[in-house]
Tab-separated table of C-alpha atoms in Angstrom:
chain	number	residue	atom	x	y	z
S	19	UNK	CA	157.671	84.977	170.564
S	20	UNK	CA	154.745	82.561	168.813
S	21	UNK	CA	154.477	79.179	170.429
S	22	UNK	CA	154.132	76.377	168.711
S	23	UNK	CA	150.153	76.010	170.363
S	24	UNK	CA	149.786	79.792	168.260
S	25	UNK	CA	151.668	78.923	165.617
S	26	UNK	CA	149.448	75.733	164.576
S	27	UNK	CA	146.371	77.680	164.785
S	28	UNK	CA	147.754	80.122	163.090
S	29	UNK	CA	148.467	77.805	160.411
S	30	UNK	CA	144.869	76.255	160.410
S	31	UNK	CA	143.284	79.601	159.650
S	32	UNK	CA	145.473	80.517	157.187
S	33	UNK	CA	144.600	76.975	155.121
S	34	UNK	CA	140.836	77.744	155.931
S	35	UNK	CA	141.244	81.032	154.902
S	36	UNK	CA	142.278	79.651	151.875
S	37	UNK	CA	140.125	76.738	151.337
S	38	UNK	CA	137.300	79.069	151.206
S	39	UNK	CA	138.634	81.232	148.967
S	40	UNK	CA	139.475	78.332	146.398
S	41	UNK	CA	136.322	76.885	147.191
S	42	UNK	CA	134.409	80.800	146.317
S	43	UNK	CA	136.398	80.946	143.577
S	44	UNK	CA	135.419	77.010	141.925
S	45	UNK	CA	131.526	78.532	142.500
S	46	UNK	CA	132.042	81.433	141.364
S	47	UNK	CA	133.573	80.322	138.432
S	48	UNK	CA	131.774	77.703	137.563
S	49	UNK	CA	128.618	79.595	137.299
S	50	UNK	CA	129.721	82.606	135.424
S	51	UNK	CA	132.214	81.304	133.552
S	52	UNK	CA	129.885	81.605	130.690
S	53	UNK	CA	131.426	78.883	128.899
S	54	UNK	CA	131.258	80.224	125.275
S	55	UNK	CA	133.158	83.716	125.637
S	56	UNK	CA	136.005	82.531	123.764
S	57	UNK	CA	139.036	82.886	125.730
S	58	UNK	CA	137.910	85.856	128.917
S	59	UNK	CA	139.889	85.486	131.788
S	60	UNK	CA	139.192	83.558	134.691
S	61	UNK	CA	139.424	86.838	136.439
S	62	UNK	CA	136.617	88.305	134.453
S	63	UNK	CA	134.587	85.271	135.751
S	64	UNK	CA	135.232	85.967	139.465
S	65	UNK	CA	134.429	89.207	138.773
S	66	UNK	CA	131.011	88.482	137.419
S	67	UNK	CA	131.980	90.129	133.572
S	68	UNK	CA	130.927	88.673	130.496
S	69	UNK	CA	131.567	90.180	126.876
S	70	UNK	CA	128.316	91.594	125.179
S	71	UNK	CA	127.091	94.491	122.794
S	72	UNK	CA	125.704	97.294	124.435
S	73	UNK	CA	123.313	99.954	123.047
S	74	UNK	CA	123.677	103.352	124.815
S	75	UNK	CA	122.185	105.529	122.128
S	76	UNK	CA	119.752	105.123	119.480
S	77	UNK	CA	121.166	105.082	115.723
S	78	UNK	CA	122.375	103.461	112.970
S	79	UNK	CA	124.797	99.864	113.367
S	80	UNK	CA	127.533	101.870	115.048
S	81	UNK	CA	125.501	102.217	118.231
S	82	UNK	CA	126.165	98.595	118.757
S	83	UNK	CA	129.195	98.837	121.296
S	84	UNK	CA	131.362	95.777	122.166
S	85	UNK	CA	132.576	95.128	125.466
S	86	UNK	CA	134.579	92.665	127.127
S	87	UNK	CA	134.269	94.206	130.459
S	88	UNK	CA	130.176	94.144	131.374
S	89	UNK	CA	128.028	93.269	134.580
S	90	UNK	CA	127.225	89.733	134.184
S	91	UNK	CA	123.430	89.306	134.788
S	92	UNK	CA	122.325	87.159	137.804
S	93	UNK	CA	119.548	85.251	138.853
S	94	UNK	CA	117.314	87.540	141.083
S	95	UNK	CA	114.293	85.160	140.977
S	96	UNK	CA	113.066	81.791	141.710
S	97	UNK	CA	111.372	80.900	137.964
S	98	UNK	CA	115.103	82.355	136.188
S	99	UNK	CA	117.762	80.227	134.138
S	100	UNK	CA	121.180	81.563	134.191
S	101	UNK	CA	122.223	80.447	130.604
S	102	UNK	CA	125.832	80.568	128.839
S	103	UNK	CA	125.333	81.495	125.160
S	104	UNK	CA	126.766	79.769	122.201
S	105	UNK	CA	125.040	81.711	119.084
S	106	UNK	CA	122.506	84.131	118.665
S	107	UNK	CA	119.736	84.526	116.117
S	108	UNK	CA	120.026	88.078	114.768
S	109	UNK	CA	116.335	89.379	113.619
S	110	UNK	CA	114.564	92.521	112.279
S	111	UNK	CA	112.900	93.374	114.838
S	112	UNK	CA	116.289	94.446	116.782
S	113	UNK	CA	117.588	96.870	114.063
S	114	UNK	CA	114.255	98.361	114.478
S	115	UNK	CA	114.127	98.729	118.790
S	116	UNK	CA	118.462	100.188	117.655
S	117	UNK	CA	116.697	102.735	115.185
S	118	UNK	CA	114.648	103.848	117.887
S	119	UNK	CA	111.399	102.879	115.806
S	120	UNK	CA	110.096	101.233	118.907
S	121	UNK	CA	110.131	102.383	122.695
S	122	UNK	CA	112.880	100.605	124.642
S	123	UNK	CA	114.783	101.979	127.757
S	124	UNK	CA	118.460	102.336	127.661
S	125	UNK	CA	121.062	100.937	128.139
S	126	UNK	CA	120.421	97.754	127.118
S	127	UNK	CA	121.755	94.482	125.331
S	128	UNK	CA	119.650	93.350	122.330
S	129	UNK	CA	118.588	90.466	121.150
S	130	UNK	CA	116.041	87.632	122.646
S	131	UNK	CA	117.393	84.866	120.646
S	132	UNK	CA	119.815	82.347	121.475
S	133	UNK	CA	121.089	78.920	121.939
S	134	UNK	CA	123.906	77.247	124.750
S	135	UNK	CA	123.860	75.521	128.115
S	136	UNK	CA	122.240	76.168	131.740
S	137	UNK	CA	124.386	77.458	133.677
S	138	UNK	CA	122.564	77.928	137.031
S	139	UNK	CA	118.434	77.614	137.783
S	140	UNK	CA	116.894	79.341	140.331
S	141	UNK	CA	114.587	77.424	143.090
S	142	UNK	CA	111.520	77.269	141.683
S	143	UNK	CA	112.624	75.895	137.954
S	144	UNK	CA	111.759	72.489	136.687
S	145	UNK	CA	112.322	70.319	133.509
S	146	UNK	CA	116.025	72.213	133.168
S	147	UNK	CA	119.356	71.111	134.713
S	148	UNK	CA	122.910	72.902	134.395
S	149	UNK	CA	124.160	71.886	131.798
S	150	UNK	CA	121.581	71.116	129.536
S	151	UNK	CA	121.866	71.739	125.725
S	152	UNK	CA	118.718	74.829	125.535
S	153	UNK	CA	117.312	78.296	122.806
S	154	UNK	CA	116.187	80.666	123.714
S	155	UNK	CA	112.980	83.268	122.609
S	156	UNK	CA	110.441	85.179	124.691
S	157	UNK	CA	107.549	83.123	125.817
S	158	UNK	CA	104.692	84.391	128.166
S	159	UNK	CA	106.445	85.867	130.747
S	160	UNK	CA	108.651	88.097	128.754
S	161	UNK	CA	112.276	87.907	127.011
S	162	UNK	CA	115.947	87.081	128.296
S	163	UNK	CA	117.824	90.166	129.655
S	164	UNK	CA	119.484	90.113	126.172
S	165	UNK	CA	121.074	87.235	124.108
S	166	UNK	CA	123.810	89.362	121.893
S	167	UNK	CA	125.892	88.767	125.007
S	168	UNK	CA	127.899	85.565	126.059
S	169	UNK	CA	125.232	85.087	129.950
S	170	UNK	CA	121.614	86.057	129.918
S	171	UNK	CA	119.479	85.270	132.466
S	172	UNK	CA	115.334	84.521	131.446
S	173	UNK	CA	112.197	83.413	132.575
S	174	UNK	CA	112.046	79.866	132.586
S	175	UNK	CA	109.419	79.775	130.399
S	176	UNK	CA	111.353	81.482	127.481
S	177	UNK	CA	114.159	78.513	127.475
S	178	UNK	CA	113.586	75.334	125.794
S	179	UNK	CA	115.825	72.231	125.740
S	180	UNK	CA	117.613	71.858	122.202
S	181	UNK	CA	117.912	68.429	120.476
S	182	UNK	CA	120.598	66.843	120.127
S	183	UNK	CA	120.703	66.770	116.152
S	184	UNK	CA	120.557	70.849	116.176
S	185	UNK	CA	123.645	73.015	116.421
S	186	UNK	CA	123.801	75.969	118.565
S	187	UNK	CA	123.945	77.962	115.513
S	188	UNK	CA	120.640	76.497	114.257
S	189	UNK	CA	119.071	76.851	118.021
S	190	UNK	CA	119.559	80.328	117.411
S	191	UNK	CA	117.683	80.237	114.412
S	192	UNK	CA	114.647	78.641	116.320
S	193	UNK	CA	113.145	81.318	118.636
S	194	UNK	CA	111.369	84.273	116.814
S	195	UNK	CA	111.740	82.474	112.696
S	196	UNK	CA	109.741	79.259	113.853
S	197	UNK	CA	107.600	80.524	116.927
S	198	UNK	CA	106.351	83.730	114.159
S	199	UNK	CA	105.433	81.255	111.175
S	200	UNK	CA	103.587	79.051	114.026
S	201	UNK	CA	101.724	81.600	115.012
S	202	UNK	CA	100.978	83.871	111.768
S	203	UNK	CA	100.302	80.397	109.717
S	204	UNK	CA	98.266	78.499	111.784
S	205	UNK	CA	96.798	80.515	114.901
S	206	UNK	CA	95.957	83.736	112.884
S	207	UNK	CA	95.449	82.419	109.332
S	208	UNK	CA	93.741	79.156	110.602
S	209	UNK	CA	95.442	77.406	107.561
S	210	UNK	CA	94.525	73.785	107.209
S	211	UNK	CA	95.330	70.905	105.146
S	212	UNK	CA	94.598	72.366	101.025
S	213	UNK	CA	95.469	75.777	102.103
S	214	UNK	CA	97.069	77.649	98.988
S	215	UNK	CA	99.996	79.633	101.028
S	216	UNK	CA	102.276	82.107	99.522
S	217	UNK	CA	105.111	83.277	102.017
S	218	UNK	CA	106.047	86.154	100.241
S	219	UNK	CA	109.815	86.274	100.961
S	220	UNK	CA	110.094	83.010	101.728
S	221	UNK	CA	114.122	82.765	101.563
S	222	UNK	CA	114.302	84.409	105.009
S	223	UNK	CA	114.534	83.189	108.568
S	224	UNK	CA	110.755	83.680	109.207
S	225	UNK	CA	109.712	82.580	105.619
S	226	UNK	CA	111.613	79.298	105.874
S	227	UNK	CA	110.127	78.038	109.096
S	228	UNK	CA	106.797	78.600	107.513
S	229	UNK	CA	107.336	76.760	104.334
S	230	UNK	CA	108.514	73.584	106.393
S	231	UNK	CA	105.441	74.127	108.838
S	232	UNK	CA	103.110	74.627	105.526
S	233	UNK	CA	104.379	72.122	103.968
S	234	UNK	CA	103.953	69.190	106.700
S	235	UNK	CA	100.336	70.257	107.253
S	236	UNK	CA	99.849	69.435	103.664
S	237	UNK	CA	99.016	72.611	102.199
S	238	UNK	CA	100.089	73.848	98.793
S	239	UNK	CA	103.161	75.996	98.952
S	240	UNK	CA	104.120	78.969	97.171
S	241	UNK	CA	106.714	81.515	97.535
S	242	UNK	CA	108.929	84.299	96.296
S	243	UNK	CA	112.405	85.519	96.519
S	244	UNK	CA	115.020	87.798	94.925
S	245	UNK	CA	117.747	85.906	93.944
S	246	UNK	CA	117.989	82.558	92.421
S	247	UNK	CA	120.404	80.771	95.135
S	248	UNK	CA	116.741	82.050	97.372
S	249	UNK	CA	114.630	80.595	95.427
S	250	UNK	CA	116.508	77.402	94.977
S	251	UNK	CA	116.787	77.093	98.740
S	252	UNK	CA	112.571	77.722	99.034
S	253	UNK	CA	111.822	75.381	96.592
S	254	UNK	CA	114.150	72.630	98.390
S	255	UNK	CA	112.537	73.480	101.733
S	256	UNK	CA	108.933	72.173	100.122
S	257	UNK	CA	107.558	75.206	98.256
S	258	UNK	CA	105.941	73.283	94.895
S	259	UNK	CA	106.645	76.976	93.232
S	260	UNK	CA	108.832	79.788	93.672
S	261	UNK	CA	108.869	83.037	91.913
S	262	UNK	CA	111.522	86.315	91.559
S	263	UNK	CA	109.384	89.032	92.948
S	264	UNK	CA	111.897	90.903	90.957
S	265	UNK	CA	110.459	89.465	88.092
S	266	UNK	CA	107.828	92.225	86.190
S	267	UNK	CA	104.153	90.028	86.018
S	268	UNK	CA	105.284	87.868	88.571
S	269	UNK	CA	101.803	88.274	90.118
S	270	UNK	CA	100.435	86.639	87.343
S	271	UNK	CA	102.616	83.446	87.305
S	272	UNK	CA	101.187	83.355	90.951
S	273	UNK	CA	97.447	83.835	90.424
S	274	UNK	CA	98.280	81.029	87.145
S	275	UNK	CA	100.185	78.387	89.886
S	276	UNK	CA	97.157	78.752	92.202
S	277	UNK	CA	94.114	78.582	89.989
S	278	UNK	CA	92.885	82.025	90.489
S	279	UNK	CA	94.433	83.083	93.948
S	280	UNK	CA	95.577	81.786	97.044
S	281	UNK	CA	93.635	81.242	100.755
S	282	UNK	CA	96.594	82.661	103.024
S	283	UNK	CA	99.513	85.271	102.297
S	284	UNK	CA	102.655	85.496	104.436
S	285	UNK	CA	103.738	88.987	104.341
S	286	UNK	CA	107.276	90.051	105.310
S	287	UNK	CA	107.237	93.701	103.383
S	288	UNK	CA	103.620	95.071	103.679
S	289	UNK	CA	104.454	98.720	102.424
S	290	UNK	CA	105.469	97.153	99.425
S	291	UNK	CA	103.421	94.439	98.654
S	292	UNK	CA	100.174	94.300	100.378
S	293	UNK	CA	97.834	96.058	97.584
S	294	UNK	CA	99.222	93.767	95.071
S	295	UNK	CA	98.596	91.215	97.844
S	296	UNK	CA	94.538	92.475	97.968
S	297	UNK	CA	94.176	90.840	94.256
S	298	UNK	CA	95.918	87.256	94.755
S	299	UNK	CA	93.891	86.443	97.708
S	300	UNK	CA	90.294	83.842	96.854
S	301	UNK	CA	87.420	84.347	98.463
S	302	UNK	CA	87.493	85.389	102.242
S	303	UNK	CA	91.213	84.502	102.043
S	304	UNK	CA	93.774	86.380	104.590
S	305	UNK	CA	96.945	88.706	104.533
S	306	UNK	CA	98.956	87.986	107.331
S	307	UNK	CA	101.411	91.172	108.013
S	308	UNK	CA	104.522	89.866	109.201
S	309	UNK	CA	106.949	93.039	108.247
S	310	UNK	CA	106.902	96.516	107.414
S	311	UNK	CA	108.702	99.205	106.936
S	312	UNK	CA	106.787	101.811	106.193
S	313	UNK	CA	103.010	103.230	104.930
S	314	UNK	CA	101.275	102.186	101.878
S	315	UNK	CA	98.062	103.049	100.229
S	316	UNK	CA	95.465	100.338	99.387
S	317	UNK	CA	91.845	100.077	98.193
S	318	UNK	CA	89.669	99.540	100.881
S	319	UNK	CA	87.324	98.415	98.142
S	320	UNK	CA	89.055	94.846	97.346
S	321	UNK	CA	88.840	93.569	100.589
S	322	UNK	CA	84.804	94.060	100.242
S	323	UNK	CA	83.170	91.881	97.501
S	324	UNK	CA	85.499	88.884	98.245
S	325	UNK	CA	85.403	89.548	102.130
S	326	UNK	CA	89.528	89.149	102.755
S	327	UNK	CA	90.995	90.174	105.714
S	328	UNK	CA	94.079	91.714	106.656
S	329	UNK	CA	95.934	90.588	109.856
S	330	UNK	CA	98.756	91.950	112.192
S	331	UNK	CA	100.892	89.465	113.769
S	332	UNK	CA	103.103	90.023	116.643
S	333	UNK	CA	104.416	87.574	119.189
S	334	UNK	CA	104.376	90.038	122.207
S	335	UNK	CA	100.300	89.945	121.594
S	336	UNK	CA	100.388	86.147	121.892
S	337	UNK	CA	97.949	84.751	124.842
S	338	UNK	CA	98.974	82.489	127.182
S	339	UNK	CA	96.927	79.218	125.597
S	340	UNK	CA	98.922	80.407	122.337
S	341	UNK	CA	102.312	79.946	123.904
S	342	UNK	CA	101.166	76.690	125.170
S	343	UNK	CA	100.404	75.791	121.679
S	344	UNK	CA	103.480	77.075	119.956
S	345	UNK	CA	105.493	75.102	122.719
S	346	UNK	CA	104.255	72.133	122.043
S	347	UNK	CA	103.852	72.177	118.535
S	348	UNK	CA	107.614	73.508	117.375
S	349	UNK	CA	109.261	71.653	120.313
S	350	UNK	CA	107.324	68.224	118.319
S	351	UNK	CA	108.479	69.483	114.761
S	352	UNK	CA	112.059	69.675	115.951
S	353	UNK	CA	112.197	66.534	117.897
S	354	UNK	CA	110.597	64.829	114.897
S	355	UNK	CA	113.155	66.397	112.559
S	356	UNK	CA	110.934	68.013	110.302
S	357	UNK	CA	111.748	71.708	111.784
S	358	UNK	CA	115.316	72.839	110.477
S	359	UNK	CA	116.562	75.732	110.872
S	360	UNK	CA	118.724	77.327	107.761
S	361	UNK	CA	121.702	79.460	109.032
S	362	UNK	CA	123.000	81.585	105.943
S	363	UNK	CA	126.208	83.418	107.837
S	364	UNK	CA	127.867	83.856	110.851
S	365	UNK	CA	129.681	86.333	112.578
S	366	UNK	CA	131.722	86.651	115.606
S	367	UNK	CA	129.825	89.157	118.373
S	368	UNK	CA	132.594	91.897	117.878
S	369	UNK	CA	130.593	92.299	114.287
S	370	UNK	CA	127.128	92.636	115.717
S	371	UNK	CA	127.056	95.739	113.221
S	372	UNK	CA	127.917	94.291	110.104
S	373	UNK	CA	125.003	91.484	110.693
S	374	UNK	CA	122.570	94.096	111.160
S	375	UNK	CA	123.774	96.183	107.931
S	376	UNK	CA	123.595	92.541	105.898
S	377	UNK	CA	119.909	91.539	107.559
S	378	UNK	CA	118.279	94.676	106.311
S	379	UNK	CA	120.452	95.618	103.110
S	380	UNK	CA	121.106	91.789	101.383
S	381	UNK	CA	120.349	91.715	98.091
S	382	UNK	CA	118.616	88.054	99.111
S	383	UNK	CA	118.110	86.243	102.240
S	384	UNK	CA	119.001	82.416	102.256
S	385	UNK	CA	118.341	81.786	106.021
S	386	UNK	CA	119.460	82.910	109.515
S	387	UNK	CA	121.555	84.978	110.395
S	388	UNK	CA	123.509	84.114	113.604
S	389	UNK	CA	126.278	85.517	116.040
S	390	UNK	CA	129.151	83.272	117.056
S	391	UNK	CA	129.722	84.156	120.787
């Protein structure tokens, strides 16, 4: 027989019990809700799962799994942001790492690019509160565990608060496109005020960001594209003259516009373009070798009597002063409202596959290409 004495503590434990669970459940919740995931279960919070792409295997698009069931990632240091992800910038570079081109371990999540809110900040982070509108890219103490996913937890170095006039979808579009152009146009080329620039494939992400950056710094802007909606959308961006690099004697056009050659070359598609590139470049002008996909064979020879240069650009060789630099200088152009990013589609994560068949197959680029999460 319970006495009443029993039976009230019993009672009081049992509402603890409870109060603590609720109250687990609220924190729990709260933090890995990951706000953008479109609908997951508030069991899938508590259980720390988040929906993401997954690559087990190296290979073509269909390597790219979806999941709705996956280990949300957690904060296991004091300089990490936990951050819920809106939209993420799809790029080149990850169709190469799924190819196995480059070394990566598996399994992973791809993808370094993104856009959303804070979710949680570990001790030691400044400058960044939950909640917070932020992108995403690598910075100098690496990348984000992997954006195509809807948590990612990063460095707090590699998340950067996101004005208010930018969509998520054109966050995404910030990271790698803007922090690239920065750093081929300016840091390797050294291009001034005067510079003749051609951003050969200008109608992309990358080639975009640098004909807005070119552009403000007062240089004279050229660039090319494939398709006439591209080179509409390159000459509205600030490019005083667009060609069709389809176009046979294009090159000439070029060397015509520029009054005998240019000072700086953008190059997004070196193993096609770069000894063509050799005889549009002035006197001790530069090649700046964004993309390639493959060999090509050049003269040595032209590079001689007019002392050019060719340049490799990467930002995973970027120093730390650089990233200081590029931090400063694109977080200014987008606060100012001169930095915009393009987005050209969307598609919803489940389709992860299909934006990496359209970033490397499109007949033209007109912009970014983004993941709705």
């Amino acid at each position: 027989m319970v006495n009443r004495s029993d039976w009230s503590c019993f009672q009081c434990l049992f509402i603890l019990r409870w109060y603590c669970v609720a109250k687990k459940f609220y924190q729990e919740w709260h933090i890995l809700k990951c706000s953008f995931n479109n609908g997951a279960s508030i069991s899938a919070a508590v259980r720390r799962i988040m929906r993401a792409i997954q690559v087990f295997e190296f290979g073509g698009p269909e390597v790219l799994k979806y999941s709705a069931e996956v280990v949300a990632p957690e904060i296991t240091a004091p300089n990490q942001v936990l951050v819920g992800i809106a939209s993420v910038g799809v790029n080149p570079v990850e169709t190469y790492i799924r190819a196995g081109a480059r070394e990566h371990p598996l399994p992973y999540i791809p993808g370094s690019d993104g856009a959303g809110k804070v979710l949680q900040v570990g001790e030691d982070v400044n400058g960044l509160q939950v909640g917070q509108r932020v992108f995403l890219c690598r910075g100098p103490d690496g990348g984000p565990s992997g954006t195509y996913a809807s948590c990612t937890v990063a460095p707090a170095s590699c998340v950067r608060p996101l004005p208010d006039r930018l969509t998520f979808q054109q966050g995404a579009g910030v990271g790698i496109p803007y922090f690239t152009a920065w750093h081929a146009l300016m840091q390797r080329a050294a291009a001034g005020r005067g510079s003749r620039v051609l951003v050969h494939g200008a109608s992309g992400a990358v080639g975009l960001a640098a004909v807005q950056i070119a552009r403000h710094h007062g240089m004279l802007v050229m660039g090319t594209a494939g398709t006439e909606e591209g080179m509409k959308l390159v000459q509205e961006q600030g490019a005083e003259h667009v060609f069709n690099h389809r176009t046979p004697g294009y090159t000439q056009e070029i060397l015509a516009a520029s009054n005998g050659g240019v000072d700086v070359i953008l190059e997004m598609l070196a193993n096609v373009n770069l000894a063509t590139d050799l005889t549009l470049l002035r006197f001790r002008g530069r090649v700046v070798v964004i993309g390639s996909r493959g060999s090509i064979q050049i003269d040595p020879r032209l590079t001689m009597g007019p002392e050019t240069s060719i340049m490799g650009c990467a930002l995973a060789a970027v120093t730390k002063e650089e990233w200081e630099e590029l931090d400063l200088r694109i977080g200014e152009g987008l606060e100012a409202g001169w930095m915009t990013p393009i987005v050209d589609k969307t598609y919803p994560l489940e389709q992860a596959g299909r934006a990496h068949e359209d970033i490397i197959n499109s007949a033209g680029a007109r912009g970014n290409i983004v993941l709705e999460v």
